Short mmCIF file of C-alpha atoms in Angstrom, two decimals:
data_model
loop_
_atom_site.label_atom_id
_atom_site.label_comp_id
_atom_site.label_asym_id
_atom_site.label_seq_id
_atom_site.Cartn_x
_atom_site.Cartn_y
_atom_site.Cartn_z
CA UNK A 10 -101.05 29.50 -35.25
CA UNK A 11 -101.51 32.00 -38.08
CA UNK A 12 -98.83 32.66 -40.67
CA UNK A 13 -97.73 35.92 -39.11
CA UNK A 14 -97.14 34.46 -35.65
CA UNK A 15 -95.10 31.51 -37.13
CA UNK A 16 -92.79 33.88 -38.99
CA UNK A 17 -92.17 35.85 -35.81
CA UNK A 18 -91.37 32.73 -33.82
CA UNK A 19 -88.82 31.52 -36.41
CA UNK A 20 -87.10 34.96 -36.41
CA UNK A 21 -86.68 34.94 -32.61
CA UNK A 22 -85.15 31.39 -32.77
CA UNK A 23 -82.65 32.45 -35.47
CA UNK A 24 -81.52 35.45 -33.48
CA UNK A 25 -80.98 33.20 -30.40
CA UNK A 26 -78.87 30.72 -32.40
CA UNK A 27 -76.77 33.57 -33.90
CA UNK A 28 -76.09 35.02 -30.43
CA UNK A 29 -75.00 31.68 -29.02
CA UNK A 30 -72.67 31.09 -31.98
CA UNK A 31 -71.12 34.48 -31.42
CA UNK A 32 -70.39 33.60 -27.75
CA UNK A 33 -68.72 30.32 -28.72
CA UNK A 34 -66.58 32.01 -31.36
CA UNK A 35 -65.45 34.67 -28.90
CA UNK A 36 -64.49 32.11 -26.25
CA UNK A 37 -62.51 30.08 -28.78
CA UNK A 38 -60.71 33.21 -29.90
CA UNK A 39 -59.71 34.02 -26.34
CA UNK A 40 -58.36 30.55 -25.77
CA UNK A 41 -56.32 30.85 -28.98
CA UNK A 42 -54.81 34.11 -27.92
CA UNK A 43 -53.78 32.64 -24.45
CA UNK A 44 -52.28 29.41 -25.83
CA UNK A 45 -50.60 30.92 -28.91
CA UNK A 46 -49.29 34.31 -28.04
CA UNK A 47 -47.64 35.77 -31.17
CA UNK A 48 -46.67 39.14 -29.64
CA UNK A 49 -43.40 40.90 -30.36
CA UNK A 50 -42.00 39.77 -26.96
CA UNK A 51 -42.13 36.04 -27.84
CA UNK A 52 -38.51 34.69 -27.64
CA UNK A 53 -39.45 31.12 -28.41
CA UNK A 54 -38.48 29.95 -24.90
CA UNK A 55 -40.53 27.67 -22.67
CA UNK A 56 -43.33 29.09 -20.60
CA UNK A 57 -43.52 28.48 -16.85
CA UNK A 58 -46.39 28.34 -14.49
CA UNK A 59 -46.42 30.91 -11.70
CA UNK A 60 -47.26 28.15 -9.24
CA UNK A 61 -45.09 25.09 -10.03
CA UNK A 62 -46.47 21.77 -8.99
CA UNK A 63 -44.65 20.13 -6.07
CA UNK A 64 -43.08 16.73 -6.76
CA UNK A 65 -44.89 13.69 -5.64
CA UNK A 66 -42.81 12.36 -2.67
CA UNK A 67 -45.27 9.77 -1.61
CA UNK A 68 -43.29 6.94 -3.10
CA UNK A 69 -39.80 8.28 -1.98
CA UNK A 70 -38.26 5.90 0.61
CA UNK A 71 -35.12 7.88 1.42
CA UNK A 72 -32.90 5.04 0.11
CA UNK A 73 -30.78 4.87 -3.00
CA UNK A 74 -32.19 2.95 -5.89
CA UNK A 75 -31.04 -0.66 -5.89
CA UNK A 76 -28.83 -0.26 -8.99
CA UNK A 77 -26.96 2.67 -7.43
CA UNK A 78 -26.60 1.00 -4.05
CA UNK A 79 -25.30 -2.15 -5.80
CA UNK A 80 -22.69 -0.19 -7.79
CA UNK A 81 -21.53 1.57 -4.57
CA UNK A 82 -21.18 -1.79 -2.82
CA UNK A 83 -19.13 -3.11 -5.68
CA UNK A 84 -16.85 -0.10 -5.58
CA UNK A 85 -16.30 -0.49 -1.81
CA UNK A 86 -15.63 -4.23 -2.19
CA UNK A 87 -13.21 -3.66 -5.00
CA UNK A 88 -11.36 -1.12 -2.89
CA UNK A 89 -11.16 -3.51 0.00
CA UNK A 90 -9.90 -6.30 -2.29
CA UNK A 91 -7.25 -3.96 -3.81
CA UNK A 92 -6.02 -2.90 -0.31
CA UNK A 93 -5.92 -6.55 0.83
CA UNK A 94 -4.03 -7.55 -2.27
CA UNK A 95 -1.55 -4.71 -1.82
CA UNK A 96 -0.96 -5.63 1.84
CA UNK A 97 -0.44 -9.25 0.93
CA UNK A 98 1.97 -8.28 -1.85
CA UNK A 99 3.97 -6.03 0.54
CA UNK A 100 4.05 -8.85 3.11
CA UNK A 101 5.30 -11.27 0.47
CA UNK A 102 7.97 -8.89 -0.71
CA UNK A 103 9.18 -8.42 2.84
CA UNK A 104 9.21 -12.14 3.41
CA UNK A 105 11.28 -12.57 0.17
CA UNK A 106 13.66 -9.85 1.29
CA UNK A 107 14.28 -11.43 4.68
CA UNK A 108 14.69 -14.80 3.04
CA UNK A 109 17.22 -13.36 0.60
CA UNK A 110 19.14 -11.73 3.45
CA UNK A 111 19.17 -14.93 5.40
CA UNK A 112 20.30 -16.91 2.39
CA UNK A 113 23.17 -14.42 1.79
CA UNK A 114 24.30 -14.48 5.42
CA UNK A 115 24.31 -18.31 5.37
CA UNK A 116 26.27 -18.29 2.02
CA UNK A 117 28.87 -15.89 3.47
CA UNK A 118 29.15 -17.88 6.65
CA UNK A 119 29.77 -21.08 4.73
CA UNK A 120 32.32 -19.33 2.51
CA UNK A 121 34.21 -18.13 5.56
CA UNK A 122 34.19 -21.57 7.17
CA UNK A 123 35.48 -23.12 3.99
CA UNK A 124 38.29 -20.51 3.66
CA UNK A 125 39.48 -21.24 7.20
CA UNK A 126 39.77 -24.96 6.65
CA UNK A 127 43.44 -25.93 6.86
CA UNK A 128 44.63 -22.53 8.16
CA UNK A 129 47.35 -22.98 10.66
CA UNK A 130 47.56 -20.81 13.72
CA UNK A 131 45.39 -17.68 13.91
CA UNK A 132 45.59 -16.69 10.30
CA UNK A 133 47.28 -13.83 8.43
CA UNK A 134 44.75 -10.97 9.03
CA UNK A 135 44.30 -10.51 12.76
CA UNK A 136 45.62 -6.96 12.43
CA UNK A 137 42.87 -6.13 9.95
CA UNK A 138 39.99 -7.38 12.16
CA UNK A 139 38.56 -5.96 15.34
CA UNK A 140 35.62 -7.06 17.55
CA UNK A 141 33.28 -5.21 19.83
CA UNK A 142 30.16 -6.31 21.73
CA UNK A 143 26.75 -4.71 21.45
CA UNK A 144 24.84 -3.90 24.68
CA UNK A 145 22.43 -6.62 25.60
CA UNK A 146 19.79 -3.98 26.26
CA UNK A 147 19.86 -3.26 22.49
CA UNK A 148 19.63 -6.90 21.42
CA UNK A 149 16.96 -8.28 23.75
CA UNK A 150 19.54 -9.97 25.93
CA UNK A 151 21.16 -11.87 22.98
CA UNK A 152 24.93 -11.89 22.93
CA UNK A 153 25.89 -10.05 19.70
CA UNK A 154 29.34 -9.15 18.44
CA UNK A 155 30.25 -6.55 15.80
CA UNK A 156 33.19 -7.76 13.69
CA UNK A 157 34.99 -4.86 11.89
CA UNK A 158 36.97 -6.03 8.84
CA UNK A 159 39.16 -3.45 7.07
CA UNK A 160 41.24 -4.19 3.96
CA UNK A 161 44.56 -2.55 4.84
CA UNK A 162 46.29 -3.85 1.73
CA UNK A 163 46.77 -2.27 -1.68
CA UNK A 164 44.75 -4.96 -3.51
CA UNK A 165 41.21 -6.35 -3.42
CA UNK A 166 40.86 -9.04 -0.83
CA UNK A 167 38.30 -11.32 0.92
CA UNK A 168 38.32 -12.20 4.66
CA UNK A 169 37.19 -15.09 6.79
CA UNK A 170 36.86 -14.82 10.58
CA UNK A 171 36.25 -17.37 13.26
CA UNK A 172 34.69 -16.26 16.62
CA UNK A 173 34.47 -18.63 19.58
CA UNK A 174 32.22 -18.22 22.67
CA UNK A 175 33.77 -19.32 25.94
CA UNK A 176 31.92 -20.12 29.18
CA UNK A 177 33.23 -18.91 32.57
CA UNK A 178 35.59 -21.94 32.81
CA UNK A 179 37.22 -20.98 29.46
CA UNK A 180 35.59 -23.79 27.57
CA UNK A 181 34.45 -23.17 23.95
CA UNK A 182 30.74 -23.84 23.85
CA UNK A 183 30.02 -22.25 20.42
CA UNK A 184 31.88 -21.34 17.24
CA UNK A 185 30.65 -18.90 14.59
CA UNK A 186 32.06 -17.92 11.18
CA UNK A 187 31.67 -14.64 9.32
CA UNK A 188 33.34 -13.02 6.39
CA UNK A 189 33.58 -10.14 3.86
CA UNK A 190 34.22 -10.65 0.23
CA UNK A 191 35.91 -8.55 -2.45
CA UNK A 192 36.83 -5.56 -0.25
CA UNK A 193 38.57 -2.76 -2.16
CA UNK A 194 41.78 -1.28 -0.56
CA UNK A 195 40.67 0.72 2.48
CA UNK A 196 37.13 -0.61 2.39
CA UNK A 197 35.49 -1.77 5.63
CA UNK A 198 32.54 -4.00 6.51
CA UNK A 199 30.96 -4.79 9.87
CA UNK A 200 29.07 -8.12 9.89
CA UNK A 201 27.39 -9.33 13.05
CA UNK A 202 28.01 -12.56 14.93
CA UNK A 203 25.07 -13.69 17.12
CA UNK A 204 25.34 -16.37 19.73
CA UNK A 205 22.61 -19.01 19.82
CA UNK A 206 23.35 -19.79 23.46
CA UNK A 207 21.06 -18.83 26.31
CA UNK A 208 21.81 -15.64 28.27
CA UNK A 209 23.12 -17.63 31.23
CA UNK A 210 25.81 -18.48 31.91
CA UNK A 211 27.40 -15.31 30.46
CA UNK A 212 29.76 -16.12 27.61
CA UNK A 213 32.85 -14.32 26.41
CA UNK A 214 33.51 -13.95 22.64
CA UNK A 215 36.98 -14.50 21.33
CA UNK A 216 38.51 -13.60 18.00
CA UNK A 217 40.16 -16.95 17.19
CA UNK A 218 41.13 -16.76 13.54
CA UNK A 219 41.21 -14.13 10.74
CA UNK A 220 42.39 -15.03 7.31
CA UNK A 221 42.78 -12.89 4.22
CA UNK A 222 42.47 -14.70 0.87
#
């Protein structure tokens, strides 16, 4: 190749390289403008895609994560335990209340029995004591008597009452004691006397003694 042809070939190659470089620079500039918009409308907030990508649900089982499910189970179990504990506590309190009432009734019965020991005749308070029966339909067939004790004196007083249950022949088959302590003047109490005998034969209650002390 002669010198003139060589120079012409190098000139063509140089122009081709320059054109390619210009294309690359232009492309890079366009990318920079898209990714780093510095226009006056830029508020600094995040940019969003016009077509958001849907979440990948391939691994979603429809069940709570094990840690959440475990916590929920613990809460339910704790609630059940609390409810059970509250029920047991209420039952225990009711049992204690009934036991306390039973103990008080027995103490009062024993006090009345002791007060009547040695009392001659029918006592000094028959006029202050009355007795009525409760319908058997209301007591499950059990013979129950309401003893009404009223302090008709001007001073505080206690009372002891003896009730006998008689069979059809007039024989005493059961004796019960009941009382009322520290009644103020005019105060009234109505303790119950319950027979422990079977419904048959039918018994008749009798106010045998009433003592004020």
